[in-house]
């Protein structure tokens, strides 16, 4: 994006004027002047073909008239003929070395194509040559300052700004440039002062702020960038681009609620788009507003029903909302749309296990393992699925293969302990569960399972001790509460009735298994 000029002069507005003495007077000056004025009017009205035709005729009579070449350059520039425009503007300057308008037009031509440093340097050279004979020219000084800023020459940029008259120095583009130049030079107080003036400037626009944001960040002044974008939003000057930029900065600072508010304003400016809705869903998710995230994603899904990532994000949020049918439906659609994404398969497999549909889950975990053969979490997921499918030998093989790996040590030993309980090998079960506890003392599952082993051994005090520890870690852990109910019932504890109500309220048996699977892989929904 190009920074806007102090003076709103398009190329076609710097066409005819030349200082007196800059060119020789033609023989029939009056008629020629009228024709040139008429041609300029044709250009301004958009009749470029007619204007070019007249200029060719005029050129046969006035081959040394610099304004003809300047007008031809203007037409070429509007028609995107860069090389021809450059040639014509340079020819005008060659014929009239003090033709200010031709210099300005050539400088702007380079700026409009300044995607490489050498073009920026050529534009700067043009303005410097103009300033040799008009050292106080306002726009030339401003544009030279802007180009020097782009080249990282912040001190010389400020020098050109100082040459501007007092009135021009209070204009928003100048204040913005002064602020970022000082920030880049480490002059924090001067940068803040300039940007404070800019915030109150009557001619402030978004075009003054957006181009300087990268430099403010690069020079450790990101807070000033945020402040300026917030000013634009507060004054109602932000477009969707500015609001999205503000949201991005706020998100990086962890100000997710404010970032979301900024993007919500974007929805009032233009129709909702999938990228904006997805960003809003991400922000809602990060602030814990799962219902809000689902709402944004549902809208995005309506706009792009073939977007697998949206279905996946929707499904993962539904998992956290404890909506298994919706999660399953969305994840299945994500897999259908993008069958090669292994993470989609893994997540769907976890949901299918929650539904106790282990036979259907197994192929999805295999798909993940095919894509990540060295990832022990693939073996772990398959081991859990085989365990649920009562394929105990297959489960043992997968789980033992990764029981010593840091990523899966807790889960693998937990399920090997459960497998041993299922086979009535309580000694091995206790050993495996103690290994799981040693690997992660903050996980409630192994304590709950070890308590079950103690209950089977009628070691009720040890069972209660383990369950107490598990409840300290996670008071609403379903399996812990279920095993505590079993303990109370075995010991005729009067608290059994109340505990039964607690278990009923917790619902969702199997929730911990799904959590263990998804958290072991650390799948992010977006």
Coordinates of C-alpha atoms in Angstrom, one line a residue:
X1 CA 0.0 0.0 0.0
X2 CA 1.4 3.4 -0.9
X3 CA 1.4 6.2 1.6
X4 CA -1.0 9.0 0.7
X5 CA 0.6 12.4 -0.4
X6 CA 0.3 15.6 1.5
X7 CA -1.2 17.2 -1.6
X8 CA -3.7 15.0 -3.3
X9 CA -2.1 15.3 -6.8
X10 CA -2.7 12.5 -9.2
X11 CA -0.4 12.2 -12.2
X12 CA -2.9 13.9 -14.6
X13 CA -3.1 17.0 -12.4
X14 CA 0.6 17.9 -12.9
X15 CA 0.5 18.1 -16.7
X16 CA 0.7 21.6 -18.1
X17 CA 2.2 24.0 -15.7
X18 CA 5.9 24.9 -16.2
X19 CA 7.8 27.8 -14.7
X20 CA 8.2 30.8 -16.9
X21 CA 11.3 30.4 -19.0
X22 CA 11.4 26.6 -18.7
X23 CA 10.5 26.3 -22.4
X24 CA 10.5 28.5 -25.5
X25 CA 7.2 30.0 -26.6
X26 CA 5.7 28.3 -29.7
X27 CA 4.9 30.4 -32.7
X28 CA 1.1 30.1 -32.4
X29 CA 1.0 30.0 -28.6
X30 CA -2.7 30.8 -28.2
X31 CA -4.0 28.0 -30.4
X32 CA -1.5 25.5 -29.0
X33 CA -2.4 26.3 -25.4
X34 CA -6.1 25.8 -26.2
X35 CA -5.4 22.5 -27.8
X36 CA -3.2 21.3 -24.8
X37 CA -5.9 22.4 -22.3
X38 CA -8.5 20.5 -24.4
X39 CA -6.3 17.4 -24.4
X40 CA -5.8 17.5 -20.7
X41 CA -9.6 17.7 -20.2
X42 CA -10.0 14.6 -22.4
X43 CA -7.5 12.8 -20.2
X44 CA -9.3 13.8 -17.1
X45 CA -12.6 12.7 -18.5
X46 CA -11.2 9.3 -19.4
X47 CA -11.0 9.7 -23.2
X48 CA -7.4 8.5 -23.4
X49 CA -7.7 7.3 -27.0
X50 CA -8.9 10.6 -28.2
X51 CA -6.3 12.5 -26.2
X52 CA -3.5 10.3 -27.6
X53 CA -4.7 10.8 -31.1
X54 CA -4.6 14.6 -30.7
X55 CA -1.2 14.5 -29.0
X56 CA 0.3 12.6 -32.0
X57 CA -1.0 15.3 -34.3
X58 CA 0.3 18.1 -32.0
X59 CA 3.7 16.4 -31.8
X60 CA 4.1 16.7 -35.6
X61 CA 3.8 20.5 -35.3
X62 CA 5.6 20.8 -31.9
X63 CA 8.2 18.1 -31.6
X64 CA 10.1 20.0 -28.9
X65 CA 7.1 20.7 -26.7
X66 CA 7.8 19.0 -23.3
X67 CA 4.2 19.2 -22.1
X68 CA 3.1 16.9 -25.0
X69 CA 5.5 14.2 -23.7
X70 CA 4.3 14.8 -20.2
X71 CA 0.7 14.3 -21.3
X72 CA 1.7 11.2 -23.2
X73 CA 3.4 9.9 -20.1
X74 CA 0.2 10.5 -18.1
X75 CA -1.8 8.4 -20.6
X76 CA 0.8 5.6 -20.6
X77 CA 0.8 5.6 -16.8
X78 CA -3.0 5.3 -16.7
X79 CA -2.9 2.5 -19.2
X80 CA -0.2 0.7 -17.1
X81 CA 2.5 1.1 -19.8
X82 CA 5.4 1.7 -17.3
X83 CA 8.3 1.8 -19.7
X84 CA 6.6 4.1 -22.2
X85 CA 5.4 6.4 -19.4
X86 CA 9.0 6.6 -18.0
X87 CA 10.4 7.4 -21.4
X88 CA 7.9 10.2 -22.0
X89 CA 8.3 11.8 -18.6
X90 CA 12.1 11.7 -19.0
X91 CA 11.9 13.2 -22.4
X92 CA 9.8 16.1 -21.0
X93 CA 12.4 16.7 -18.3
X94 CA 15.2 16.6 -20.9
X95 CA 13.4 19.3 -22.9
X96 CA 12.5 21.3 -19.8
X97 CA 14.9 20.6 -17.0
X98 CA 12.8 22.7 -14.5
X99 CA 9.5 21.2 -15.4
X100 CA 8.2 20.5 -11.9
X101 CA 5.1 18.5 -13.0
X102 CA 7.1 16.1 -15.0
X103 CA 9.4 15.4 -12.1
X104 CA 6.5 14.7 -9.8
X105 CA 4.8 12.5 -12.3
X106 CA 8.0 10.5 -12.9
X107 CA 8.6 10.2 -9.1
X108 CA 5.0 8.9 -8.6
X109 CA 5.4 6.5 -11.5
X110 CA 8.4 4.9 -9.8
X111 CA 6.6 4.9 -6.4
X112 CA 3.6 3.0 -7.9
X113 CA 6.0 0.3 -9.0
X114 CA 8.4 0.5 -6.0
X115 CA 8.4 -3.2 -5.2
X116 CA 12.2 -3.3 -5.4
X117 CA 14.8 -1.2 -3.7
X118 CA 16.4 0.1 -6.9
X119 CA 13.0 1.5 -8.0
X120 CA 12.7 3.3 -4.6
X121 CA 16.1 4.7 -5.1
X122 CA 15.2 5.9 -8.7
X123 CA 12.1 7.7 -7.3
X124 CA 14.2 9.3 -4.6
X125 CA 16.7 10.5 -7.2
X126 CA 13.9 12.2 -9.1
X127 CA 12.7 14.1 -6.1
X128 CA 16.2 15.1 -5.2
X129 CA 16.8 16.6 -8.6
X130 CA 13.5 18.6 -8.3
X131 CA 14.7 19.9 -4.9
X132 CA 17.9 21.1 -6.5
X133 CA 15.9 23.9 -8.2
X134 CA 12.9 24.0 -5.8
X135 CA 14.4 23.2 -2.4
X136 CA 11.2 24.2 -0.5
X137 CA 8.8 22.2 -2.7
X138 CA 6.4 20.6 -0.2
X139 CA 5.4 17.4 -1.9
X140 CA 9.0 16.7 -3.1
X141 CA 10.3 17.0 0.4
X142 CA 7.6 14.8 1.8
X143 CA 8.0 12.1 -0.8
X144 CA 11.8 12.2 -0.4
X145 CA 11.3 11.8 3.4
X146 CA 8.9 8.8 2.8
X147 CA 11.3 7.1 0.4
X148 CA 14.3 7.6 2.7
X149 CA 12.2 6.0 5.5
X150 CA 11.5 3.0 3.2
X151 CA 15.2 2.7 2.7
X152 CA 15.8 2.7 6.4
X153 CA 17.5 6.2 6.4
X154 CA 15.5 7.6 9.2
X155 CA 17.7 10.6 10.1
X156 CA 17.8 12.0 6.5
X157 CA 14.0 11.3 6.3
X158 CA 13.5 13.6 9.3
X159 CA 15.7 16.3 7.8
X160 CA 13.4 16.5 4.8
X161 CA 10.3 16.7 7.1
X162 CA 12.0 19.7 8.9
X163 CA 12.1 21.6 5.6
X164 CA 8.3 21.6 5.4
X165 CA 6.3 24.7 6.3
X166 CA 4.7 24.8 9.7
X167 CA 1.2 24.1 8.4
X168 CA 2.4 21.0 6.4
X169 CA 4.2 19.7 9.5
X170 CA 0.8 19.4 11.3
X171 CA -0.7 17.2 8.6
X172 CA -1.4 13.6 9.5
X173 CA 0.9 12.0 6.9
X174 CA 3.9 14.0 8.2
X175 CA 3.1 13.3 11.8
X176 CA 2.9 9.6 11.1
X177 CA 6.2 9.6 9.3
X178 CA 7.9 11.7 12.0
X179 CA 6.6 9.3 14.6
X180 CA 7.8 6.2 13.0
X181 CA 11.2 7.8 12.1
X182 CA 11.8 8.7 15.7
X183 CA 10.6 5.3 16.9
X184 CA 13.1 3.6 14.5
X185 CA 15.9 5.9 15.9
X186 CA 15.0 4.9 19.5
X187 CA 13.7 8.4 20.3
X188 CA 10.7 7.1 22.2
X189 CA 9.5 10.4 23.7
X190 CA 9.6 12.2 20.3
X191 CA 7.8 9.2 18.7
X192 CA 5.1 9.3 21.3
X193 CA 4.7 13.0 21.0
X194 CA 4.3 12.9 17.2
X195 CA 1.8 10.0 17.4
X196 CA -0.2 11.7 20.1
X197 CA -0.6 14.7 17.8
X198 CA -1.5 12.3 15.0
X199 CA -4.3 10.8 17.1
X200 CA -6.0 14.2 17.3
X201 CA -5.3 15.3 13.8
X202 CA -8.4 16.3 11.9
X203 CA -7.1 14.8 8.6
X204 CA -6.1 11.4 10.1
X205 CA -7.0 8.5 7.9
X206 CA -6.2 4.8 8.1
X207 CA -3.8 5.2 5.1
X208 CA -1.5 7.2 7.5
X209 CA -1.3 4.3 10.0
X210 CA -1.3 1.0 8.1
X211 CA 2.0 1.5 6.2
X212 CA 4.0 2.3 9.3
X213 CA 2.9 -0.7 11.4
X214 CA 5.7 -3.1 10.3
X215 CA 8.4 -0.6 11.2
X216 CA 6.9 0.2 14.6
X217 CA 6.9 -3.5 15.4
X218 CA 10.4 -4.0 14.1
X219 CA 11.7 -1.2 16.4
X220 CA 10.0 -2.4 19.6
X221 CA 7.1 0.1 19.4
X222 CA 4.3 -2.4 18.9
X223 CA 2.3 -0.8 21.7
X224 CA 2.3 2.5 19.7
X225 CA 1.0 0.6 16.7
X226 CA -1.8 -0.9 18.8
X227 CA -2.6 2.5 20.2
X228 CA -2.9 4.1 16.8
X229 CA -5.1 1.3 15.5
X230 CA -7.3 1.7 18.6
X231 CA -7.5 5.4 17.9
X232 CA -8.7 4.7 14.3
X233 CA -11.4 2.3 15.6
X234 CA -12.5 4.8 18.3
X235 CA -12.9 7.6 15.8
X236 CA -14.7 5.3 13.3
X237 CA -11.9 5.6 10.7
X238 CA -11.1 1.9 10.5
X239 CA -11.8 -0.2 7.4
X240 CA -12.0 -4.0 7.7
X241 CA -8.3 -4.0 7.0
X242 CA -7.5 -1.8 10.0
X243 CA -9.9 -3.7 12.3
X244 CA -8.3 -7.0 11.3
X245 CA -4.8 -5.6 11.9
X246 CA -5.9 -4.4 15.3
X247 CA -7.3 -7.8 16.1
X248 CA -4.1 -9.4 15.1
X249 CA -2.0 -7.2 17.4
X250 CA -4.4 -7.6 20.3
X251 CA -4.4 -11.4 19.9
X252 CA -0.6 -11.5 20.0
X253 CA -0.7 -9.6 23.3
X254 CA -3.2 -12.1 24.7
X255 CA -6.0 -9.6 24.7
X256 CA -8.4 -12.1 23.1
X257 CA -11.7 -10.4 24.2
X258 CA -10.7 -7.0 22.7
X259 CA -9.4 -8.7 19.6
X260 CA -12.8 -10.4 19.2
X261 CA -14.6 -7.0 19.7
X262 CA -12.4 -5.5 16.9
X263 CA -13.3 -8.3 14.5
X264 CA -17.0 -8.0 15.4
X265 CA -16.9 -4.4 14.2
X266 CA -15.5 -5.8 10.9
X267 CA -18.7 -7.8 10.5
X268 CA -20.7 -4.6 10.5
X269 CA -18.6 -3.1 7.7
X270 CA -18.7 -6.0 5.2
X271 CA -20.4 -9.3 4.8
X272 CA -19.0 -12.1 7.0
X273 CA -16.1 -14.0 5.4
X274 CA -14.8 -17.4 6.3
X275 CA -11.4 -16.1 7.4
X276 CA -12.9 -13.5 9.7
X277 CA -15.4 -16.0 11.1
X278 CA -12.7 -18.5 11.7
X279 CA -10.6 -16.0 13.5
X280 CA -13.5 -15.0 15.6
X281 CA -14.1 -18.7 16.5
X282 CA -10.5 -19.0 17.5
X283 CA -10.7 -16.0 19.7
X284 CA -13.9 -17.2 21.3
X285 CA -12.4 -20.6 21.9
X286 CA -9.3 -19.1 23.5
X287 CA -11.5 -17.1 25.9
X288 CA -13.5 -20.2 26.8
X289 CA -16.7 -19.2 25.0
X290 CA -17.3 -22.5 23.3
X291 CA -20.9 -21.7 22.4
X292 CA -19.7 -18.5 20.7
X293 CA -17.0 -20.4 18.8
X294 CA -19.6 -23.0 17.5
X295 CA -21.9 -20.1 16.4
X296 CA -19.1 -18.5 14.3
X297 CA -18.1 -21.9 12.8
X298 CA -21.7 -22.8 11.9
X299 CA -21.9 -19.6 9.9
X300 CA -18.5 -20.3 8.3
X301 CA -19.6 -23.8 7.5
X302 CA -22.7 -22.5 5.7
X303 CA -20.5 -20.2 3.6
X304 CA -18.0 -22.9 2.7
X305 CA -19.5 -26.3 3.3
X306 CA -16.6 -27.9 1.5
X307 CA -14.0 -26.6 3.9
X308 CA -12.7 -29.5 5.9
X309 CA -10.8 -27.4 8.4
X310 CA -14.0 -25.7 9.5
X311 CA -15.8 -29.1 10.0
X312 CA -12.8 -30.2 12.0
X313 CA -12.7 -27.1 14.2
X314 CA -16.5 -27.4 14.8
X315 CA -16.1 -31.1 15.7
X316 CA -13.3 -30.5 18.2
X317 CA -15.3 -27.7 19.9
X318 CA -18.3 -30.1 20.1
X319 CA -16.1 -32.6 21.9
X320 CA -15.4 -30.0 24.6
X321 CA -19.1 -29.1 24.7
X322 CA -19.9 -32.8 25.4
X323 CA -21.9 -33.1 22.1
X324 CA -20.6 -36.5 20.8
X325 CA -23.2 -36.8 17.9
X326 CA -22.4 -33.4 16.5
X327 CA -18.7 -34.0 17.0
X328 CA -18.8 -37.3 15.2
X329 CA -20.9 -35.9 12.3
X330 CA -18.5 -32.9 11.8
X331 CA -15.3 -35.0 12.1
X332 CA -16.7 -37.6 9.7
X333 CA -17.3 -34.8 7.2
X334 CA -13.8 -33.4 7.7
X335 CA -12.4 -36.9 7.0
X336 CA -14.6 -37.2 3.9
X337 CA -13.4 -33.9 2.5
X338 CA -9.8 -34.4 3.4
X339 CA -9.1 -38.1 3.8
X340 CA -5.4 -37.6 3.8
X341 CA -5.2 -35.6 7.0
X342 CA -4.0 -38.0 9.7
X343 CA -5.1 -35.7 12.6
X344 CA -8.7 -35.7 11.4
X345 CA -8.6 -39.5 11.5
X346 CA -7.1 -39.5 15.0
X347 CA -9.7 -37.2 16.4
X348 CA -12.6 -39.1 14.8
X349 CA -11.1 -42.3 16.2
X350 CA -11.2 -40.8 19.7
X351 CA -14.9 -39.8 19.3
X352 CA -15.8 -43.3 18.0
X353 CA -14.1 -44.8 21.1
X354 CA -16.2 -42.6 23.3
X355 CA -19.2 -44.1 21.6
X356 CA -17.8 -47.6 22.3
X357 CA -17.4 -48.1 18.6
X358 CA -13.9 -49.4 18.7
X359 CA -14.1 -51.6 15.6
X360 CA -14.8 -48.4 13.5
X361 CA -12.2 -46.4 15.4
X362 CA -9.3 -48.9 14.7
X363 CA -9.0 -48.1 10.9
X364 CA -8.8 -44.4 11.7
X365 CA -6.0 -44.9 14.2
X366 CA -4.2 -47.1 11.6
X367 CA -4.5 -44.3 9.1
X368 CA -2.7 -42.0 11.6
X369 CA 0.0 -44.6 12.2
X370 CA 0.6 -45.1 8.5
X371 CA 1.3 -41.3 8.3
X372 CA 3.4 -41.2 11.5
X373 CA 5.0 -44.6 11.9
X374 CA 7.6 -43.3 14.4
X375 CA 5.0 -41.6 16.7
X376 CA 4.4 -43.8 19.8
X377 CA 1.0 -42.1 20.2
X378 CA -0.2 -44.0 17.2
X379 CA 0.5 -47.3 19.0
X380 CA -1.1 -46.0 22.1
X381 CA -4.3 -45.0 20.3
X382 CA -4.5 -48.4 18.6
X383 CA -3.8 -50.2 21.9
X384 CA -6.7 -48.4 23.5
X385 CA -9.0 -49.3 20.6
X386 CA -7.9 -52.9 20.6
X387 CA -8.5 -53.0 24.4
X388 CA -12.0 -51.7 23.9
X389 CA -12.6 -54.3 21.2
X390 CA -11.4 -57.1 23.5
X391 CA -8.5 -57.9 21.2
X392 CA -6.3 -58.1 24.2
X393 CA -3.2 -59.7 22.6
X394 CA -3.2 -56.9 19.9
X395 CA -3.7 -54.3 22.6
X396 CA -0.8 -55.6 24.7
X397 CA 1.5 -55.6 21.7
X398 CA 0.8 -52.0 20.9
X399 CA 0.9 -50.7 24.5
X400 CA 4.0 -52.6 25.6
X401 CA 5.9 -51.2 22.5
X402 CA 5.5 -47.7 23.9
X403 CA 5.2 -48.2 27.6
X404 CA 8.7 -46.7 28.2
X405 CA 8.3 -43.7 25.8
X406 CA 7.9 -40.3 27.5
X407 CA 5.0 -39.3 25.4
X408 CA 2.9 -42.4 26.2
X409 CA 4.4 -43.8 29.4
X410 CA 1.4 -42.8 31.6
X411 CA -1.3 -43.9 29.2
X412 CA 0.3 -47.1 28.1
X413 CA 1.0 -48.3 31.6
X414 CA -2.5 -47.2 32.7
X415 CA -4.1 -49.4 30.0
X416 CA -1.7 -52.3 30.6
X417 CA -2.8 -52.1 34.2
X418 CA -6.4 -52.2 33.1
X419 CA -5.7 -55.1 30.8
X420 CA -4.1 -57.0 33.7
X421 CA -7.1 -56.3 35.9
X422 CA -9.3 -57.6 33.1
X423 CA -7.2 -60.8 33.0
X424 CA -7.3 -60.9 36.9
X425 CA -3.6 -60.5 37.1
X426 CA -3.8 -58.0 40.0
X427 CA -0.1 -58.1 40.9
X428 CA 1.0 -57.0 37.4
X429 CA -1.9 -54.5 37.4
X430 CA -0.7 -52.8 40.5
X431 CA 2.9 -52.7 39.2
X432 CA 1.8 -51.1 35.9
X433 CA -0.4 -48.5 37.7
X434 CA 2.4 -47.5 40.1
X435 CA 4.6 -46.9 37.0
X436 CA 1.9 -44.7 35.6
X437 CA 1.7 -42.7 38.8
X438 CA 5.5 -42.4 39.0
X439 CA 5.5 -41.1 35.4
X440 CA 2.8 -38.4 36.1
X441 CA 1.7 -38.0 39.8
X442 CA -0.7 -35.2 38.6
X443 CA -2.9 -37.6 36.6
X444 CA -6.0 -38.9 38.4
X445 CA -6.6 -42.0 36.2
X446 CA -3.8 -44.3 37.6
X447 CA -4.8 -43.5 41.2
X448 CA -8.5 -44.4 40.4
X449 CA -7.4 -47.7 38.8
X450 CA -5.0 -48.6 41.5
X451 CA -7.8 -48.1 44.0
X452 CA -9.9 -50.6 42.1
X453 CA -7.1 -53.2 42.5
X454 CA -7.0 -52.5 46.3
X455 CA -10.8 -52.9 46.4
X456 CA -10.4 -56.3 44.7
X457 CA -7.8 -57.2 47.4
X458 CA -10.1 -55.8 50.1
X459 CA -7.5 -53.3 51.0
X460 CA -10.1 -50.6 51.6
X461 CA -7.9 -48.1 53.4
X462 CA -5.4 -48.1 50.6
X463 CA -8.2 -47.8 48.1
X464 CA -9.6 -44.8 49.9
X465 CA -6.2 -43.2 50.1
X466 CA -5.7 -43.4 46.3
X467 CA -9.2 -42.2 45.6
X468 CA -8.7 -39.2 47.9
X469 CA -5.6 -38.3 46.0
X470 CA -7.3 -38.6 42.6
X471 CA -10.2 -36.4 43.8
X472 CA -7.7 -33.8 45.0
X473 CA -6.4 -33.7 41.5
X474 CA -9.7 -33.8 39.7
X475 CA -12.8 -33.6 41.9
X476 CA -15.2 -34.3 39.0
X477 CA -13.2 -37.2 37.5
X478 CA -15.9 -39.7 36.5
X479 CA -14.0 -42.9 37.0
X480 CA -12.7 -41.8 40.4
X481 CA -16.1 -41.0 41.6
X482 CA -17.5 -44.3 40.2
X483 CA -14.8 -46.3 42.0
X484 CA -15.4 -44.3 45.2
X485 CA -19.1 -45.3 45.0
X486 CA -18.0 -49.0 44.6
X487 CA -15.8 -48.6 47.7
X488 CA -18.7 -47.2 49.7
X489 CA -21.0 -49.9 48.6
X490 CA -18.4 -52.6 49.5
X491 CA -18.0 -51.2 53.0
X492 CA -21.6 -50.3 53.6
X493 CA -20.6 -46.6 54.0
X494 CA -23.7 -44.3 54.5
X495 CA -22.2 -41.9 52.0
X496 CA -23.0 -44.3 49.2
X497 CA -26.4 -42.8 48.4
X498 CA -25.0 -39.2 48.1
X499 CA -22.1 -40.5 46.0
X500 CA -24.5 -42.3 43.7
X501 CA -26.1 -39.0 43.0
X502 CA -22.7 -37.4 42.3
X503 CA -21.9 -40.2 39.8
X504 CA -25.2 -39.7 38.1
X505 CA -24.6 -36.0 37.7
X506 CA -21.2 -36.4 36.2
X507 CA -22.6 -38.6 33.4
X508 CA -20.4 -39.2 30.3
X509 CA -18.7 -42.4 31.2
X510 CA -15.6 -42.8 29.1
X511 CA -15.0 -39.0 29.0
X512 CA -11.5 -39.5 30.5
X513 CA -10.4 -41.9 27.9
X514 CA -11.2 -39.5 25.1
X515 CA -9.5 -36.7 27.0
X516 CA -6.4 -38.9 27.5
X517 CA -6.3 -39.7 23.8
X518 CA -6.7 -36.2 22.5
X519 CA -4.4 -34.5 25.0
X520 CA -1.7 -37.1 24.5
X521 CA -1.5 -35.9 20.9
X522 CA -2.1 -32.2 21.7
X523 CA -4.4 -31.8 18.7
X524 CA -5.3 -28.1 18.2
X525 CA -8.7 -27.5 16.8
X526 CA -7.5 -24.7 14.5

